[in-house]
Amino acid sequence: MKKLFTLLLLCTSLPALAYEYKYGESVAFTGKLQTMRGGWMAIVLDKPITVVPKPGDDDGIDTPETGVRTMQLAMSSPENFRQYQRFKGRMARVQCETLYHSHTAHHQTPVLCTVARISAPDRP
């Protein structure tokens, strides 16, 4: 019984162990790049994260999200697409210009990353 209680306690506290970031921040993540069903591009993170609004952000769009493991990648430059193709299916480091919450039917994950650069996991 004691082991079961400990296991349940551990499972319910895992989201609390997630790293916390704020919407609008420039941040880098390491994870595996994947093309998901439907053709959208994503990074599957090494560790879950929590994303919260910046203080004073009262518009209601940027709602807190916990346990985020997969983020859709929003890319607009041809160079970003080339970098993605180079690392697709492999580990990579994605520099996000900003994090933002989904707000259209085209957004497939609760939190999205506007890509600034994709590189090898051990490079800045």
XYZ file of C-alpha atoms in Angstrom:
124
model
C 0.000 0.000 0.000
C 2.825 2.363 0.859
C 4.467 1.704 -2.538
C 1.199 2.355 -4.365
C 0.707 5.659 -2.534
C 4.286 6.720 -3.343
C 3.801 5.835 -7.019
C 0.540 7.798 -7.210
C 2.141 10.792 -5.525
C 5.050 10.703 -7.966
C 2.759 10.475 -11.005
C 0.624 13.413 -9.915
C 3.640 15.607 -9.190
C 5.433 15.098 -12.535
C 3.871 18.170 -14.230
C 5.237 20.262 -11.358
C 8.744 19.195 -12.396
C 8.334 20.782 -15.844
C 10.541 23.745 -16.735
C 8.617 27.038 -16.872
C 8.768 29.545 -19.737
C 6.753 32.637 -20.639
C 4.891 33.373 -23.855
C 6.764 35.897 -25.975
C 10.195 34.740 -24.770
C 13.108 33.872 -27.024
C 14.251 30.430 -25.898
C 16.019 27.319 -27.225
C 14.892 23.706 -26.882
C 16.468 20.362 -27.680
C 14.351 17.532 -29.023
C 13.542 15.326 -31.982
C 12.186 16.984 -35.133
C 9.218 15.158 -36.639
C 6.700 15.629 -39.403
C 3.388 14.712 -37.818
C 0.290 13.166 -39.385
C -1.252 15.929 -41.461
C 2.167 17.230 -42.549
C 2.828 19.748 -39.799
C 6.323 20.065 -38.379
C 7.078 19.684 -34.683
C 9.726 19.294 -32.054
C 9.211 16.555 -29.474
C 10.964 17.884 -26.392
C 13.377 15.948 -24.204
C 11.527 17.116 -21.091
C 8.030 18.523 -20.538
C 7.665 22.266 -20.105
C 5.134 24.680 -18.659
C 4.338 27.918 -20.489
C 2.632 30.812 -18.706
C 1.596 34.357 -19.674
C 3.890 37.274 -18.950
C 2.877 39.323 -15.904
C 0.211 41.834 -16.890
C -0.879 39.872 -19.984
C -4.639 40.040 -19.573
C -5.889 39.419 -23.131
C -6.844 35.818 -22.306
C -5.185 34.278 -25.378
C -2.013 33.114 -23.651
C -3.450 30.583 -21.228
C -1.103 28.509 -19.055
C -0.162 25.078 -20.425
C 1.583 22.363 -18.406
C 3.230 19.122 -19.480
C 3.957 20.369 -23.012
C 6.046 17.741 -24.843
C 5.282 18.534 -28.490
C 5.314 21.980 -30.106
C 4.313 22.871 -33.626
C 7.052 24.765 -35.455
C 6.020 27.964 -37.250
C 8.534 28.724 -39.995
C 8.495 31.331 -42.731
C 12.050 31.513 -44.070
C 13.390 29.113 -46.720
C 16.519 28.716 -44.575
C 14.430 27.404 -41.658
C 12.819 24.817 -43.949
C 16.257 23.699 -45.178
C 17.486 23.419 -41.589
C 14.385 21.401 -40.676
C 14.907 18.984 -43.587
C 18.521 18.490 -42.544
C 17.560 17.410 -39.005
C 14.129 15.808 -39.614
C 13.852 12.570 -37.638
C 16.907 13.463 -35.555
C 17.765 15.389 -32.422
C 18.237 19.126 -32.937
C 18.334 22.438 -31.103
C 15.535 24.835 -32.061
C 15.922 28.512 -31.236
C 12.422 29.946 -30.857
C 12.067 33.627 -31.611
C 8.896 33.536 -29.524
C 6.438 31.111 -27.934
C 2.724 31.683 -28.474
C -0.553 29.951 -27.676
C -2.651 28.346 -30.410
C -5.469 30.535 -31.673
C -6.544 29.172 -35.091
C -7.723 25.829 -36.490
C -4.332 25.503 -38.226
C -2.529 25.302 -34.895
C -2.091 21.671 -33.891
C -0.516 22.008 -30.431
C -1.438 24.244 -27.483
C 1.938 26.049 -27.638
C 3.794 26.965 -30.843
C 7.359 28.069 -31.541
C 8.235 30.724 -34.120
C 11.534 29.323 -35.385
C 14.582 31.576 -35.547
C 17.156 28.809 -36.205
C 17.615 25.032 -36.153
C 21.040 23.536 -35.440
C 22.802 20.465 -34.090
C 21.820 19.714 -30.476
C 25.263 20.587 -29.132
C 25.567 23.938 -30.942
C 24.197 27.356 -29.956
